[in-house]
XYZ file of C-alpha atoms in Angstrom:
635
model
C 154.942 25.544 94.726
C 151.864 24.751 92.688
C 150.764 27.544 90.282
C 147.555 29.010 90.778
C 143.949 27.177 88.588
C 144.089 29.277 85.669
C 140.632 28.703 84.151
C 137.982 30.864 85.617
C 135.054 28.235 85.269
C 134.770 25.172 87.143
C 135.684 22.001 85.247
C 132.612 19.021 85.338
C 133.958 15.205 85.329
C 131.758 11.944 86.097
C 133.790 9.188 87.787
C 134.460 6.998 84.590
C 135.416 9.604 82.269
C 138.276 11.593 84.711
C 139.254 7.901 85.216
C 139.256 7.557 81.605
C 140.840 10.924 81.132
C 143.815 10.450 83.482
C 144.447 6.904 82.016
C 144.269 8.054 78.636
C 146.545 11.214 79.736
C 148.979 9.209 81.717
C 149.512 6.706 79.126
C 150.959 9.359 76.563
C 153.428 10.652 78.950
C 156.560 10.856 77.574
C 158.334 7.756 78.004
C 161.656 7.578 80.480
C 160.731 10.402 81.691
C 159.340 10.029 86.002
C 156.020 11.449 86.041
C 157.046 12.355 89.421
C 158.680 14.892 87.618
C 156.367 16.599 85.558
C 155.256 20.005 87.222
C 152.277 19.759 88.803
C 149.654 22.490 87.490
C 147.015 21.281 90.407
C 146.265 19.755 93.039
C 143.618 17.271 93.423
C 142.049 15.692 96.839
C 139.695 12.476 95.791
C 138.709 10.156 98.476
C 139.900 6.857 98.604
C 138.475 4.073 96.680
C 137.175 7.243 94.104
C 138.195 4.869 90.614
C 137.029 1.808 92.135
C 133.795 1.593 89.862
C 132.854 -1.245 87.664
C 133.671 0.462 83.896
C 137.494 0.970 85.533
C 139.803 0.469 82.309
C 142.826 -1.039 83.645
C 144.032 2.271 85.858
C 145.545 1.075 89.264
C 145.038 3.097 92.251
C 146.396 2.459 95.792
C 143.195 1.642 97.558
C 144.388 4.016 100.449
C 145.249 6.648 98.276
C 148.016 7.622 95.731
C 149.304 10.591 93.461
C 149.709 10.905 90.063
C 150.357 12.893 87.645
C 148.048 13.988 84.396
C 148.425 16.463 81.309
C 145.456 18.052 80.763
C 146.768 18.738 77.167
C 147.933 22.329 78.225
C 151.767 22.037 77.038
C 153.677 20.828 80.128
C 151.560 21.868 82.510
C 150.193 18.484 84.339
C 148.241 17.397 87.210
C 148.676 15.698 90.671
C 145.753 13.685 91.558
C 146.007 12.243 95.359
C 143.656 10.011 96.336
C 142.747 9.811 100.317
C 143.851 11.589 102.725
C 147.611 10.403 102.221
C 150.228 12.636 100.532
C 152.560 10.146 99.391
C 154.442 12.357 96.529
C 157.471 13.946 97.558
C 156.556 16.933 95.603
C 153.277 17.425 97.685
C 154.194 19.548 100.867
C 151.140 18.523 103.913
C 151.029 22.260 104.978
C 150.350 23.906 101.498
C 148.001 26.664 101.798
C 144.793 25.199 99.676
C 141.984 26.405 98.257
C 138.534 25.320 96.723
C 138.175 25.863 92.918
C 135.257 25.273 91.117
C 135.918 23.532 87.510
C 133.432 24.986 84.994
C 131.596 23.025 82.584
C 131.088 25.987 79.779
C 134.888 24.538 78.090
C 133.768 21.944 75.269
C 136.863 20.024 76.608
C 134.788 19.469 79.543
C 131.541 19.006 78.406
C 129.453 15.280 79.692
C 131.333 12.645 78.732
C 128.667 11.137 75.477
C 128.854 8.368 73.261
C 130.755 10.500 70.647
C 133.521 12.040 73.270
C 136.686 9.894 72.225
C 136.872 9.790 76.562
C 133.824 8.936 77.629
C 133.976 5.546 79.466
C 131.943 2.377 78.761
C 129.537 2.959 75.644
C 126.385 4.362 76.980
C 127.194 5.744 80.100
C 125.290 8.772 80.088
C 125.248 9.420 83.611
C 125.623 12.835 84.683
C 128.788 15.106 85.721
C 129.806 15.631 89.312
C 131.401 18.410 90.603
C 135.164 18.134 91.499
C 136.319 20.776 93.704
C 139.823 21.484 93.506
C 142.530 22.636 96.529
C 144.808 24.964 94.590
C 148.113 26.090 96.231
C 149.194 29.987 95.764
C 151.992 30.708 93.203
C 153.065 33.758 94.474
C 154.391 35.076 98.008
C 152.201 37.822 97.905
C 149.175 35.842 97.887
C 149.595 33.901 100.474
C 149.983 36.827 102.558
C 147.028 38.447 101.307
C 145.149 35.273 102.431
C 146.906 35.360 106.041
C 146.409 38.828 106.933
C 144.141 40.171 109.802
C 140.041 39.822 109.190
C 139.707 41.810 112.534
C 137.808 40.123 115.559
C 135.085 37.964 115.633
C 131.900 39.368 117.225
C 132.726 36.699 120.427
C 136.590 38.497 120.817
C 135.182 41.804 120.030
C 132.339 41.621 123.167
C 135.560 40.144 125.273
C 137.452 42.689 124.552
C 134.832 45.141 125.548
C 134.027 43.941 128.687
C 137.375 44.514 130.376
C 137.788 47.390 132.910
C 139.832 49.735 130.785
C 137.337 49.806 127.675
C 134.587 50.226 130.160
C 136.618 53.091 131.702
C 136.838 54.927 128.980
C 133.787 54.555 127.172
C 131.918 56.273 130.754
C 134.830 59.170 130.469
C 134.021 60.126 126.541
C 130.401 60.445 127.346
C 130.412 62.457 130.218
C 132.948 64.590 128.296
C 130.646 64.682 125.482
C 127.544 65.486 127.847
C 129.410 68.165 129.698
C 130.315 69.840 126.466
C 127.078 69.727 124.961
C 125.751 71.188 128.126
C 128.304 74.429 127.678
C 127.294 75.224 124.147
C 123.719 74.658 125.630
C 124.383 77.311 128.489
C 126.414 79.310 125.964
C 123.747 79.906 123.460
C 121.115 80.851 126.144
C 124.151 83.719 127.319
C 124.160 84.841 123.782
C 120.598 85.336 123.560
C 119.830 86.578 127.066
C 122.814 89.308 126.490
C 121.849 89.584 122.603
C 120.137 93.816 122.381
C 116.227 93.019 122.079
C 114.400 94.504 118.858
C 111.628 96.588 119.627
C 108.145 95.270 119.069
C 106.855 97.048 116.021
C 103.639 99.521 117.534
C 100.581 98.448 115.971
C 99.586 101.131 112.876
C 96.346 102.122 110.763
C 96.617 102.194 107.386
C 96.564 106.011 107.153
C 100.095 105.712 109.377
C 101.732 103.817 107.103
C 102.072 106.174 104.027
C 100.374 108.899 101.905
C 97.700 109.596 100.916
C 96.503 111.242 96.700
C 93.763 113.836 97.155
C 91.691 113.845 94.033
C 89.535 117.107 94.973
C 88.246 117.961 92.979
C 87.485 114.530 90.701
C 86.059 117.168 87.749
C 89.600 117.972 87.075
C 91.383 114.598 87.054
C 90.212 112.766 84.326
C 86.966 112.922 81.957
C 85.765 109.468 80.561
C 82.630 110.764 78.425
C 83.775 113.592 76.331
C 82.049 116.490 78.162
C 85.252 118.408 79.161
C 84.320 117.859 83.063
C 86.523 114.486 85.243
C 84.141 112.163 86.629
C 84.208 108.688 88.430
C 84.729 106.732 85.174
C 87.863 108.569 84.189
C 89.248 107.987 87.675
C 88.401 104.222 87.850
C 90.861 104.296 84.273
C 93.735 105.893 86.027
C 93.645 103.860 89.010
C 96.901 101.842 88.038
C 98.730 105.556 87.574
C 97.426 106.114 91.888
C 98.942 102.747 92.450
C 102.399 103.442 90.818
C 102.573 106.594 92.866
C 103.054 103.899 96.073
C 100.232 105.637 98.554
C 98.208 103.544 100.763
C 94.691 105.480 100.024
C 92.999 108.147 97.894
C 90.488 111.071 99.366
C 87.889 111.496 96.454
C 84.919 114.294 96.594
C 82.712 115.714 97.618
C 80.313 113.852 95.342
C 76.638 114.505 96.779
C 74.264 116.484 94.961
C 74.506 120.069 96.517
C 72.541 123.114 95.358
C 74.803 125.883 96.564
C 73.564 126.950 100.216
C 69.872 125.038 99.706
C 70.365 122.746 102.845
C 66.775 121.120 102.025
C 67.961 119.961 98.025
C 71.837 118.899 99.612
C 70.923 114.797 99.404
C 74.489 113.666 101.333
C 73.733 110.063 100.219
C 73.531 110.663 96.336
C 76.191 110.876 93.530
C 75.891 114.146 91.359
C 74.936 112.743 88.068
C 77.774 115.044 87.023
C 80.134 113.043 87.947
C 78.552 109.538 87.946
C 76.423 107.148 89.281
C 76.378 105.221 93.009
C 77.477 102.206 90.788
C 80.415 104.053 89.600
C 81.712 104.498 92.841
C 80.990 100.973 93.900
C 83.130 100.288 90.551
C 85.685 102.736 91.939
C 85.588 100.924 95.345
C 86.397 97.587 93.881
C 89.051 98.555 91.706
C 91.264 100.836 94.604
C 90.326 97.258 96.534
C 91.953 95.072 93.730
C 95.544 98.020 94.319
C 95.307 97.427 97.861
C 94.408 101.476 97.927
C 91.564 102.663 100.611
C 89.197 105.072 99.321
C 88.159 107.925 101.709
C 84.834 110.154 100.848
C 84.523 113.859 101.735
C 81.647 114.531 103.308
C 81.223 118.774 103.862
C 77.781 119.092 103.009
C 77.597 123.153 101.635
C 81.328 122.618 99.229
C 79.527 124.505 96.710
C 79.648 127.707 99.099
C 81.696 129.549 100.791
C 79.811 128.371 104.206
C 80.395 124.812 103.800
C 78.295 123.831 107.176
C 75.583 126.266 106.005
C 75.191 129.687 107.528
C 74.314 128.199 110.709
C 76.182 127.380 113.440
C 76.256 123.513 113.916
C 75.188 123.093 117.330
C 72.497 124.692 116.567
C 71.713 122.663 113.035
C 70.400 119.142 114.655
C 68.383 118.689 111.641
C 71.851 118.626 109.582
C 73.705 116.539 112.434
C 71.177 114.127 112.291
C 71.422 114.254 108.304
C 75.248 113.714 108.763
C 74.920 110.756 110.972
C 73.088 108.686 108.507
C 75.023 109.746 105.640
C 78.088 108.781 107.479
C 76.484 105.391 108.509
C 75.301 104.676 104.856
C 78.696 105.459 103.179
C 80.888 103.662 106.055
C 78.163 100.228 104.480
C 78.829 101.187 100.975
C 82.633 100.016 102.046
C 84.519 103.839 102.147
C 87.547 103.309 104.659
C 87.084 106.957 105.664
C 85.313 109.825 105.908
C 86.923 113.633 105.609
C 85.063 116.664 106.828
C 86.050 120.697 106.111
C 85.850 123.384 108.168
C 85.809 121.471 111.372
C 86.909 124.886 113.151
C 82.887 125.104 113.537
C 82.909 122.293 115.700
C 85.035 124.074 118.405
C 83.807 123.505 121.826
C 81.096 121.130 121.038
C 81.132 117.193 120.803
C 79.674 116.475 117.255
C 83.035 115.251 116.250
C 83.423 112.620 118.947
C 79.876 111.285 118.300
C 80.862 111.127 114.371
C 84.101 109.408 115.337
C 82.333 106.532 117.823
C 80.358 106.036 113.996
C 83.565 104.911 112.293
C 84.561 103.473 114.998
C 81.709 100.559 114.799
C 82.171 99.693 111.360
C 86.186 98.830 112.467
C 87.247 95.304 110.911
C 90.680 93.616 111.970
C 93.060 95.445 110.500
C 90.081 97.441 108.150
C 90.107 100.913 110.428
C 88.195 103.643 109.149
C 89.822 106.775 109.382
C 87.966 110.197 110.406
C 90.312 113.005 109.020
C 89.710 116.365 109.651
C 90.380 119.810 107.680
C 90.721 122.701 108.796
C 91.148 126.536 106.747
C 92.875 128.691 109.412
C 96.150 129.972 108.261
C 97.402 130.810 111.834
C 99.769 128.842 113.312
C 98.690 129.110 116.285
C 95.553 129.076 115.318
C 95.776 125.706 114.097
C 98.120 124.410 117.330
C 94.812 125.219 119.531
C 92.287 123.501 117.158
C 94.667 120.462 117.337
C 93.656 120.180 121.471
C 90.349 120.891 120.014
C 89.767 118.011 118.088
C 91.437 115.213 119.817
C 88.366 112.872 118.548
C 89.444 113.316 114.985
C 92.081 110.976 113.615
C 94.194 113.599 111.215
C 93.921 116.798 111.392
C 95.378 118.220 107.921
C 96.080 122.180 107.221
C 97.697 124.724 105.935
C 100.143 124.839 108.362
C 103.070 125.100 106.137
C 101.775 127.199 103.395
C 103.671 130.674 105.117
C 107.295 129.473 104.494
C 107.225 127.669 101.042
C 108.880 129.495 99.680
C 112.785 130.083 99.131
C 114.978 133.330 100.351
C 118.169 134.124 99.748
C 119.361 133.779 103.040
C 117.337 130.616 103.576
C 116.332 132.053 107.016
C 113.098 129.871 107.451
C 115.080 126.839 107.707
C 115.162 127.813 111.530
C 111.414 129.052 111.330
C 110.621 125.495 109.775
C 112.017 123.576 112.460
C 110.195 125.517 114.907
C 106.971 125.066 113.157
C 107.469 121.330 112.396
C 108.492 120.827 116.143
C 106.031 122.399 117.721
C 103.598 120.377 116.148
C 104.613 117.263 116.580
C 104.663 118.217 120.135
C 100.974 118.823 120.134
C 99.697 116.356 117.888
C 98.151 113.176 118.215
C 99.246 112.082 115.289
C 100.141 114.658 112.518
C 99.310 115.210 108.686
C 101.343 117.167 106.856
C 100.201 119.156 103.381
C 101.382 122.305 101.717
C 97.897 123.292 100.221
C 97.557 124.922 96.868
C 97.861 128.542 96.846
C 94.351 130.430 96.156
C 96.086 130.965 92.451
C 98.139 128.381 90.612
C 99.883 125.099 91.668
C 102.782 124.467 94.136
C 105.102 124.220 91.668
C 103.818 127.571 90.102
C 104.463 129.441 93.980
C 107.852 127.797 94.411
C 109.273 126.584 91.562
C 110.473 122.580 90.924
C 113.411 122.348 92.898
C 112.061 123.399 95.905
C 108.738 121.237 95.105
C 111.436 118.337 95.312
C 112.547 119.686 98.599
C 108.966 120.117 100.140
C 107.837 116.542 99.032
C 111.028 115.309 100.885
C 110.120 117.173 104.156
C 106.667 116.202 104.153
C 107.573 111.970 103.155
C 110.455 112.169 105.920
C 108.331 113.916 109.062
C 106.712 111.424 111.856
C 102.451 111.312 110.535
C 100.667 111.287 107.009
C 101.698 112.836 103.810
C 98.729 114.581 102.108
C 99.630 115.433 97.853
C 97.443 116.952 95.633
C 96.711 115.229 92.350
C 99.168 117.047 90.140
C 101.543 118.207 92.751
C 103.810 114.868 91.752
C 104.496 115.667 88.482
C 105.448 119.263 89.224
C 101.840 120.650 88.136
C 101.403 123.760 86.785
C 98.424 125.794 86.778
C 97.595 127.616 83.688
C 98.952 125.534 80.539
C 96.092 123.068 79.706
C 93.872 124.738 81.585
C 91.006 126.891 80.096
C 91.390 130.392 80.722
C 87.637 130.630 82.267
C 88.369 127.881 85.029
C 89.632 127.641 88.303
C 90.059 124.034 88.588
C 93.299 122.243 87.556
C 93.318 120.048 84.901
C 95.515 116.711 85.275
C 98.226 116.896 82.171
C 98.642 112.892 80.902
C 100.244 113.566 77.449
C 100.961 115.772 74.436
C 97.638 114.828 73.044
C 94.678 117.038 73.152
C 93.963 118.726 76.171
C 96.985 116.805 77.513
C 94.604 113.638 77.370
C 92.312 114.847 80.133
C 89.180 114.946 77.717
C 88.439 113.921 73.987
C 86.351 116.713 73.693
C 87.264 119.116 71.208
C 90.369 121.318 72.794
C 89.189 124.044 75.184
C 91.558 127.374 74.775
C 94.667 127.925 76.861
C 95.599 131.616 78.098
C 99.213 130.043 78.102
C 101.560 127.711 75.533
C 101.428 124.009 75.818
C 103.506 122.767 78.534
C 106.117 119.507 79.125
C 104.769 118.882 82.560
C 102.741 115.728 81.985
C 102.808 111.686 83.177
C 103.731 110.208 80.245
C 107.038 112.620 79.669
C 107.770 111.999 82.953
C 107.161 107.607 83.839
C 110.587 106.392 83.258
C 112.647 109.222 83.673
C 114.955 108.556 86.464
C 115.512 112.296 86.610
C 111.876 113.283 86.521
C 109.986 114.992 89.800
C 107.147 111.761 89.278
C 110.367 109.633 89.512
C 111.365 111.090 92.410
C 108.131 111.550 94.360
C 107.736 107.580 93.311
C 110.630 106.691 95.275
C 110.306 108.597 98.543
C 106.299 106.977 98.460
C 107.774 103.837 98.531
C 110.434 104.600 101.248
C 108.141 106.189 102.940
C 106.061 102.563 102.940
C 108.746 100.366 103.793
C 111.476 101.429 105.761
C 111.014 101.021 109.700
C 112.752 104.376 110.586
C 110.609 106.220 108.221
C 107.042 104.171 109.505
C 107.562 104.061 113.157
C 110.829 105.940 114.166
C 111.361 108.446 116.571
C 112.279 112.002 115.235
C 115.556 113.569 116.573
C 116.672 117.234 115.997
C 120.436 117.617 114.930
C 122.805 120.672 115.006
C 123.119 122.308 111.949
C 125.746 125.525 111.443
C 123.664 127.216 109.173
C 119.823 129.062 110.065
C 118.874 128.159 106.419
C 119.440 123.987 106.922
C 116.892 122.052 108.716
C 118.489 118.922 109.889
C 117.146 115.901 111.511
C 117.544 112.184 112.302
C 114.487 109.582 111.876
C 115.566 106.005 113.936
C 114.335 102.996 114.634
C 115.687 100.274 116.946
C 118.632 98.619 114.874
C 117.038 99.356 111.235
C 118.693 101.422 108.533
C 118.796 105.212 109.966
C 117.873 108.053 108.087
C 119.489 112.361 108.327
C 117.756 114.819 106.272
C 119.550 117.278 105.302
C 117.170 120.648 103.757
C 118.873 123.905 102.362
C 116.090 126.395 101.923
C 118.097 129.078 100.481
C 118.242 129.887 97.147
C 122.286 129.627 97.034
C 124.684 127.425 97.570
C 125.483 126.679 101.385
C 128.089 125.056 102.874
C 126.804 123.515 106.594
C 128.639 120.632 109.260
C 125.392 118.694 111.385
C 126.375 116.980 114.238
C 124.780 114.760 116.955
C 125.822 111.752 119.232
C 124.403 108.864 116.923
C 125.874 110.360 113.648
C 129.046 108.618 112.070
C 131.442 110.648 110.071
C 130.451 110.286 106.392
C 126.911 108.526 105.470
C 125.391 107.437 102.060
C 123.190 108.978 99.820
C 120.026 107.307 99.732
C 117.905 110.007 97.633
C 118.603 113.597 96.640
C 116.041 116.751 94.739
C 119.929 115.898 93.156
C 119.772 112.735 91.313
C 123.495 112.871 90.100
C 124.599 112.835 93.981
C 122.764 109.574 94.896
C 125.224 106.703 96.271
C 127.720 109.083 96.912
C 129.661 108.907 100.585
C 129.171 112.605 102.101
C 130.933 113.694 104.841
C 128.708 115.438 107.397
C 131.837 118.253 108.398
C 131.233 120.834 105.774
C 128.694 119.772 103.337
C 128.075 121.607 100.369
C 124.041 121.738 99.533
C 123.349 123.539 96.127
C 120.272 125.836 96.221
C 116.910 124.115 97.333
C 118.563 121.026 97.866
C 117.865 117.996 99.676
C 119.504 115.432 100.879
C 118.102 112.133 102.414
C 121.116 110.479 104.060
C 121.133 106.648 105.153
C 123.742 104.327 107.410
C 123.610 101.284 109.159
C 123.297 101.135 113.116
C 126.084 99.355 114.954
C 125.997 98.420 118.669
């Protein structure tokens, strides 16, 4: 067994000096010893005749090839040189496994043989090194079988192999079994989504559909800009990102026109009252509700000074005012208002002045940019008001005091039933509905009806199918008389502690009543607050499907002083709200089909109950309370 070339680099010889080098080795054998004997270290293959060169010193070769042994001066390690093709040592076995092995010339010991090497041949052979490859048998078993085992098949055996019958076979049955089960996942998924429940396409809405709207009317009480005690267009533009906190899609502003009270002549429709600003104000006011994504809608009622706000003339009769009204509608719909809003429209019963006016918005329509014609009406009637709905069908939103009879609480709460019939009735008749509880003649809503059931009234009116109309102040739980001279009928907007509860810089105008608490900046931040809460049924109101386009169910309710019902769309969230409008505690089960047992809190005139799992079987409302209700649908 020879031992495996220990030396990673190949070793570099020219003919004379390995001839020199094995003589010179051989020579200082030790002597009596057969080199025959000396373990061979390698195992090298010359061809014959490979020392026959001129500068030969004396070494005898067999021309036909011979072995020898050489120490390469590493201890007792030696070397079997065989010369030829002819393995004439006994130690040399013909079928050793052999390999190539490169000798490197990087050793000094085997460096060119110069001048100065005590080996080199004859003096001044400077020829070159050749390369000696050397066959190199394995030491160990291991090895060799690591050389001997399987490479795999050559590409010829491999294409052979592939060729026969059975390969052939069974390649053609994997890929139709692949194919057909490619195919079933294909037919499965079109199953799944042929048997998969649709969703609805969402109906197309206006902008007025999709949330509420902030009436500012009138601007001389919202904010004043110049010191003069009186809110004008200025002030407004600077609480413009308060309106867009509050989450509404658009703001009614106005009247604004110059109108000496009942002098139709002096009433210019299509000029700002210098009280209140210039026409470049509103374009200012215009471009910032643009920059909020808010719409801005202008009331137009020509006579709002008086108490005959179309004059004391009937309007059919008044063509020199309709025709007055046409271009002031066309000239206000260019200035870039998204709507216009008209009082009193009970004056246009039986005649078609409103359809004309609503063909007028109707061409200034861009994409998605509708301009809304919204209607107001000051009947108090129910009924009343459910016959001027079929009335003005032309109109977009007809907005009233439908509501204003029954907000209020009792102690038996019985107008929860008289509520439902109200609300029901008129969703039956209207087009689309808009839903306000207008200021009573004295004092605010929360003033009439307290704060708690404020809560519960801006719940109803964000949770109903149609628009939401609030008056400025109405959010923050308004009341009338604190910050509000004593002389005045008009509301003043409470924004802090400051002076005049930072409506005005001007020096403080007298109170008949103490300061009060009710103001914005008490309120922004307080989770607890009514602005906190009317915040966060806006934005609900804006965003979830069931609330924009769902369909309005009735539920069951066990008591007469709980209105109950059930707003769903397709496979959205679902929404029950739950109102108690008695002033007590009342205990009430609501059932229907669609309802599971217990449902989630999503917002309560409560704020400590929100989250909470209710179950609907015996509910306990406090006084005033509301409840909006949410749970997920399941097919």
């Amino acid at each position: 067994m020879f031992p495996v070339l220990s030396s990673r680099e190949p070793y570099f010889f020219s003919p004379a000096g390995l001839e020199a080098l094995l003589g010179s080795t051989l020579s200082s054998a030790p002597e009596g010893r057969d080199r025959a004997e000396l373990p061979p270290l390698f195992l090298l293959r010359l061809p014959a005749g490979f020392f026959q060169q001129e500068d030969q010193t004396g070494f005898e070769a067999d021309q036909s090839g011979g072995s020898f042994q050489v120490d390469l001066g590493h201890g007792a390690a030696s070397l079997r040189v065989v010369l030829g093709d002819i393995m004439s040592s006994p130690a040399v076995t013909p079928d050793a496994e052999l390999k190539d092995v490169e000798l490197n010339e990087m050793d000094t010991e085997k460096q060119p043989m110069n001048a100065s090497s005590p080996l080199a041949g004859s003096p001044g052979s400077g020829e070159k090194n050749g390369v000696v490859f050397l066959k190199v048998e394995e030491e160990e078993e291991e090895d060799r079988a690591a050389l001997a085992k399987f490479t795999g098949l050559s590409k010829e055996e491999l294409l052979e192999v592939a060729s026969t019958p059975a390969w052939v076979r069974a390649r053609w049955a994997l890929l139709i079994l692949f194919w057909l089960g490619w195919l079933g996942m294909l037919a499965g998924a079109i199953v799944i989504i042929v048997q998969a429940p649709r969703c609805k396409d969402l109906p197309k809405q206006a902008w007025w559909q999709k949330g509420g709207l902030y009436r500012i009317q009138p601007v001389d009480g919202f904010q004043d800009s110049d010191a003069d005690g009186q809110g004008d267009l200025t002030g407004l533009k600077q609480r413009m990102d308060y309106i867009s906190s509050l989450k509404v899609k658009g703001l009614v502003i106005g009247p604004l026109h110059i109108n000496p009270k009942d002098d139709q002549n002096r009433t210019n429709l299509q000029e700002v009252d210098p009280s209140f600003g210039t026409l470049e104000d509103f374009r200012e006011i215009l471009q910032a509700a643009k920059k909020k994504s808010l719409k801005v809608v202008l009331d137009l009622t020509p006579n709002y000074q008086s108490e005959y706000p179309w004059f004391n003339q009937s309007i059919h009769l008044n063509v020199a005012l309709q025709d007055k009204m046409k271009e002031a509608i066309e000239f206000w719909l260019k200035e870039g208002v998204s709507g216009i809003q008209l009082g009193s429209v009970e004056e246009f019963e039986g005649t078609q002045i409103l359809s004309d006016w609503k063909n007028l918005t109707e061409q200034y329509n861009v994409d998605d940019h509708g301009r809304v014609l919204i209607a107001v009406t000051q009947r108090q009637d129910a009924q009343g008001i459910l016959a001027l709905l079929n009335q003005t069908v032309s109109v977009d939103v007809l907005t009233s005091d439908y509501l204003a009879g029954v907000a209020e609480a009792t102690e038996d709460g019985s107008q929860g039933n008289a509520i439902a019939s109200l609300i029901n009735s008129y969703i039956r008749e209207a087009k689309w509905a808009g839903w306000s509880v207008a200021r009573p003649s004295v004092g605010e809503l929360a003033d009439s009806m307290g704060e708690q059931l404020l809560r519960l009234y801006h719940m109803l009116l964000y949770t109903l199918p149609g628009t939401p109309f609030t008056d400025y102040g109405d959010e923050i739980g308004l009341r009338d008389l604190p910050g509000k001279p004593a002389a005045s009928s008009v509301p003043r907007m409470q924004w802090d502690d400051s002076a005049n509860f930072g409506f005005s810089k001007a020096a403080q105008q007298p109170s008949s009543e103490p300061a009060s608490n009710v103001t914005v900046q008490l309120q922004s931040g307080n989770k607890d607050s009514v602005l906190t809460f009317f915040q966060q049924l806006s934005e609900l109101r804006g965003k979830e499907r069931s609330l924009l386009h769902g369909e309005y169910f009735m539920t069951h309710s066990s008591s007469p002083s709980v209105f109950a019902y059930l707003r769903v769309w397709d496979q959205n969230k679902r929404f029950l709200v739950v109102l108690n409008f008695a002033s007590q505690e009342t205990t009430v089960s609501i059932t229907h089909p669609d309802l599971p047992p217990d449902m989630t809190v999503e917002l309560s005139t409560n704020p400590s109950r929100e989250k909470q799992q209710l179950a609907l079987q015996n509910l306990k409302l406090g006084p005033s309370e509301g409840l909006m209700l949410s749970f997920i649908y399941v097919a």
